[in-house]
Amino acid sequence: MIEPFDDTYFMKKAMQEAEVAYEQGEIPIGAIVVVNNQIIARAHNLTETLNDVTAHAEMQAITAAANFLGGKYLIDCTLYVTIEPCQMCAGALFWSQLSRVVYGARDEQRGCIAMGTKLHPKTKMEGGVLSAEASQLLKQFFIEKRNLN
């Protein structure tokens, strides 16, 4: 049986990216961009690999999606990301004019909601999809990091 394309289906794909990040020693955050039920970009955090504080999963996904579409605006696209975007990523999402953002877990300290960052007026944001799974992966990562140091 083919799984239906819904928010949970696509968030599972973003979680797969987060798991790749985890395996590479990156903070396990994954993102995908979808248009017309087609995944056009997959990304995960690369801040350690690239030695670049801006190499968040969302930033990588925005760039990949824009390259795929051949333009800088992501109108009619949905970003699925395993944790609520930070202020920097929310700013980039604003400028990309993304239509929708779906995130897994909230980031109570550094997320765009806590920071008061606004998305583009036409961008809808929804959260809580696979929140427990996304939170657990992050917690596990940081527990392991603390125990290694």
mmCIF file of C-alpha atoms in Angstrom:
data_model
loop_
_atom_site.group_PDB
_atom_site.id
_atom_site.type_symbol
_atom_site.label_atom_id
_atom_site.label_comp_id
_atom_site.label_asym_id
_atom_site.label_seq_id
_atom_site.Cartn_x
_atom_site.Cartn_y
_atom_site.Cartn_z
ATOM 1 C CA MET A 1 0.000 0.000 0.000
ATOM 2 C CA ILE A 2 1.301 3.442 -0.923
ATOM 3 C CA GLU A 3 1.510 5.895 1.961
ATOM 4 C CA PRO A 4 -0.583 9.036 1.374
ATOM 5 C CA PHE A 5 1.270 12.306 0.921
ATOM 6 C CA ASP A 6 0.479 14.286 4.054
ATOM 7 C CA ASP A 7 2.392 16.330 6.624
ATOM 8 C CA THR A 8 3.442 13.231 8.558
ATOM 9 C CA TYR A 9 4.754 11.543 5.413
ATOM 10 C CA PHE A 10 6.884 14.543 4.471
ATOM 11 C CA MET A 11 8.061 15.141 8.039
ATOM 12 C CA LYS A 12 9.313 11.550 8.090
ATOM 13 C CA LYS A 13 11.446 12.476 5.068
ATOM 14 C CA ALA A 14 12.807 15.497 6.964
ATOM 15 C CA MET A 15 13.523 13.197 9.926
ATOM 16 C CA GLN A 16 15.569 10.971 7.610
ATOM 17 C CA GLU A 17 17.706 14.006 6.825
ATOM 18 C CA ALA A 18 18.043 14.732 10.550
ATOM 19 C CA GLU A 19 19.283 11.178 11.052
ATOM 20 C CA VAL A 20 21.933 11.703 8.358
ATOM 21 C CA ALA A 21 23.076 14.823 10.224
ATOM 22 C CA TYR A 22 23.169 12.827 13.467
ATOM 23 C CA GLU A 23 25.354 10.146 11.870
ATOM 24 C CA GLN A 24 27.735 12.860 10.615
ATOM 25 C CA GLY A 25 28.065 14.455 14.063
ATOM 26 C CA GLU A 26 25.936 17.450 13.081
ATOM 27 C CA ILE A 27 23.079 18.747 15.206
ATOM 28 C CA PRO A 28 20.281 16.492 13.920
ATOM 29 C CA ILE A 29 17.969 18.836 12.091
ATOM 30 C CA GLY A 30 16.593 17.957 8.688
ATOM 31 C CA ALA A 31 14.530 19.802 6.125
ATOM 32 C CA ILE A 32 12.834 19.186 2.810
ATOM 33 C CA VAL A 33 11.013 21.456 0.387
ATOM 34 C CA VAL A 34 7.921 20.186 -1.390
ATOM 35 C CA VAL A 35 5.954 21.595 -4.302
ATOM 36 C CA ASN A 36 2.936 19.820 -5.790
ATOM 37 C CA ASN A 37 3.627 16.755 -3.606
ATOM 38 C CA GLN A 38 7.150 16.473 -5.077
ATOM 39 C CA ILE A 39 10.263 16.780 -2.921
ATOM 40 C CA ILE A 40 12.512 19.276 -4.701
ATOM 41 C CA ALA A 41 15.135 19.752 -1.970
ATOM 42 C CA ARG A 42 16.565 17.706 0.893
ATOM 43 C CA ALA A 43 18.993 19.074 3.451
ATOM 44 C CA HIS A 44 20.388 18.743 6.929
ATOM 45 C CA ASN A 45 22.633 20.794 9.165
ATOM 46 C CA LEU A 46 26.161 21.196 7.805
ATOM 47 C CA THR A 47 27.540 23.772 10.245
ATOM 48 C CA GLU A 48 30.363 21.510 11.452
ATOM 49 C CA THR A 49 31.165 20.024 8.048
ATOM 50 C CA LEU A 50 31.350 23.404 6.342
ATOM 51 C CA ASN A 51 32.616 25.296 9.401
ATOM 52 C CA ASP A 52 29.802 27.753 8.693
ATOM 53 C CA VAL A 53 27.312 28.971 11.310
ATOM 54 C CA THR A 54 24.796 29.756 8.560
ATOM 55 C CA ALA A 55 24.726 26.191 7.164
ATOM 56 C CA HIS A 56 21.460 25.290 8.892
ATOM 57 C CA ALA A 57 19.188 22.695 7.298
ATOM 58 C CA GLU A 58 16.641 25.339 6.311
ATOM 59 C CA MET A 59 19.274 27.516 4.608
ATOM 60 C CA GLN A 60 20.606 24.533 2.666
ATOM 61 C CA ALA A 61 17.066 23.531 1.651
ATOM 62 C CA ILE A 62 16.161 27.063 0.511
ATOM 63 C CA THR A 63 19.253 27.215 -1.706
ATOM 64 C CA ALA A 64 18.654 23.763 -3.174
ATOM 65 C CA ALA A 65 14.973 24.502 -3.863
ATOM 66 C CA ALA A 66 15.765 27.854 -5.501
ATOM 67 C CA ASN A 67 18.356 26.132 -7.700
ATOM 68 C CA PHE A 68 15.835 23.444 -8.651
ATOM 69 C CA LEU A 69 13.161 26.014 -9.525
ATOM 70 C CA GLY A 70 15.550 28.439 -11.202
ATOM 71 C CA GLY A 71 14.437 31.423 -9.126
ATOM 72 C CA LYS A 72 14.765 32.875 -5.664
ATOM 73 C CA TYR A 73 11.097 32.790 -4.648
ATOM 74 C CA LEU A 74 9.574 29.607 -3.240
ATOM 75 C CA ILE A 75 5.936 30.529 -3.731
ATOM 76 C CA ASP A 76 3.645 27.466 -3.561
ATOM 77 C CA CYS A 77 6.357 25.505 -1.728
ATOM 78 C CA THR A 78 6.233 23.959 1.745
ATOM 79 C CA LEU A 79 9.280 23.571 3.972
ATOM 80 C CA TYR A 80 9.206 20.654 6.400
ATOM 81 C CA VAL A 81 11.802 21.032 9.140
ATOM 82 C CA THR A 82 12.283 18.910 12.239
ATOM 83 C CA ILE A 83 12.580 21.873 14.623
ATOM 84 C CA GLU A 84 11.108 25.355 14.601
ATOM 85 C CA PRO A 85 13.307 27.661 12.507
ATOM 86 C CA CYS A 86 15.647 30.053 14.269
ATOM 87 C CA GLN A 87 15.584 33.807 13.722
ATOM 88 C CA MET A 88 18.192 33.650 10.933
ATOM 89 C CA CYS A 89 16.352 30.915 9.047
ATOM 90 C CA ALA A 90 13.002 32.653 9.528
ATOM 91 C CA GLY A 91 14.504 35.763 7.935
ATOM 92 C CA ALA A 92 15.658 33.750 4.929
ATOM 93 C CA LEU A 93 12.251 32.077 4.740
ATOM 94 C CA PHE A 94 10.651 35.532 4.764
ATOM 95 C CA TRP A 95 12.724 36.668 1.773
ATOM 96 C CA SER A 96 12.095 33.427 -0.127
ATOM 97 C CA GLN A 97 8.326 34.037 0.181
ATOM 98 C CA LEU A 98 7.777 30.392 1.016
ATOM 99 C CA SER A 99 4.069 29.594 1.202
ATOM 100 C CA ARG A 100 4.117 27.245 4.174
ATOM 101 C CA VAL A 101 6.408 26.051 6.956
ATOM 102 C CA VAL A 102 5.694 22.856 8.893
ATOM 103 C CA TYR A 103 7.981 22.102 11.817
ATOM 104 C CA GLY A 104 8.281 19.248 14.271
ATOM 105 C CA ALA A 105 9.444 20.366 17.710
ATOM 106 C CA ARG A 106 9.341 23.868 19.151
ATOM 107 C CA ASP A 107 12.580 25.605 20.054
ATOM 108 C CA GLU A 108 11.457 27.409 23.189
ATOM 109 C CA GLN A 109 14.736 29.331 23.586
ATOM 110 C CA ARG A 110 16.011 30.149 20.098
ATOM 111 C CA GLY A 111 13.054 29.567 17.798
ATOM 112 C CA CYS A 112 11.551 32.298 15.679
ATOM 113 C CA ILE A 113 8.358 32.328 17.743
ATOM 114 C CA ALA A 114 10.220 32.951 21.021
ATOM 115 C CA MET A 115 12.388 35.562 19.283
ATOM 116 C CA GLY A 116 9.342 37.327 17.845
ATOM 117 C CA THR A 117 10.517 36.967 14.246
ATOM 118 C CA LYS A 118 7.787 37.335 11.662
ATOM 119 C CA LEU A 119 7.511 35.259 8.522
ATOM 120 C CA HIS A 120 6.221 36.675 5.232
ATOM 121 C CA PRO A 121 2.555 37.701 5.614
ATOM 122 C CA LYS A 122 1.535 35.068 3.056
ATOM 123 C CA THR A 123 3.500 32.286 4.787
ATOM 124 C CA LYS A 124 1.542 29.913 6.995
ATOM 125 C CA MET A 125 3.379 28.141 9.816
ATOM 126 C CA GLU A 126 2.229 25.007 11.612
ATOM 127 C CA GLY A 127 4.051 22.927 14.186
ATOM 128 C CA GLY A 128 3.958 19.764 16.197
ATOM 129 C CA VAL A 129 4.246 17.197 13.393
ATOM 130 C CA LEU A 130 6.340 14.304 14.767
ATOM 131 C CA SER A 131 7.367 16.618 17.595
ATOM 132 C CA ALA A 132 8.206 13.826 20.036
ATOM 133 C CA GLU A 133 10.470 12.059 17.535
ATOM 134 C CA ALA A 134 12.300 15.253 16.590
ATOM 135 C CA SER A 135 12.766 16.249 20.249
ATOM 136 C CA GLN A 136 14.019 12.795 21.179
ATOM 137 C CA LEU A 137 16.649 12.758 18.448
ATOM 138 C CA LEU A 138 17.955 16.166 19.551
ATOM 139 C CA LYS A 139 18.005 15.151 23.224
ATOM 140 C CA GLN A 140 19.831 11.917 22.419
ATOM 141 C CA PHE A 141 22.416 13.820 20.353
ATOM 142 C CA PHE A 142 23.193 16.311 23.124
ATOM 143 C CA ILE A 143 23.313 13.631 25.829
ATOM 144 C CA GLU A 144 25.874 11.743 23.760
ATOM 145 C CA LYS A 145 27.874 14.926 23.089
ATOM 146 C CA ARG A 146 28.005 15.782 26.813
ATOM 147 C CA ASN A 147 29.077 12.252 27.722
ATOM 148 C CA LEU A 148 31.920 12.333 25.192
ATOM 149 C CA ASN A 149 33.351 15.578 26.566
#
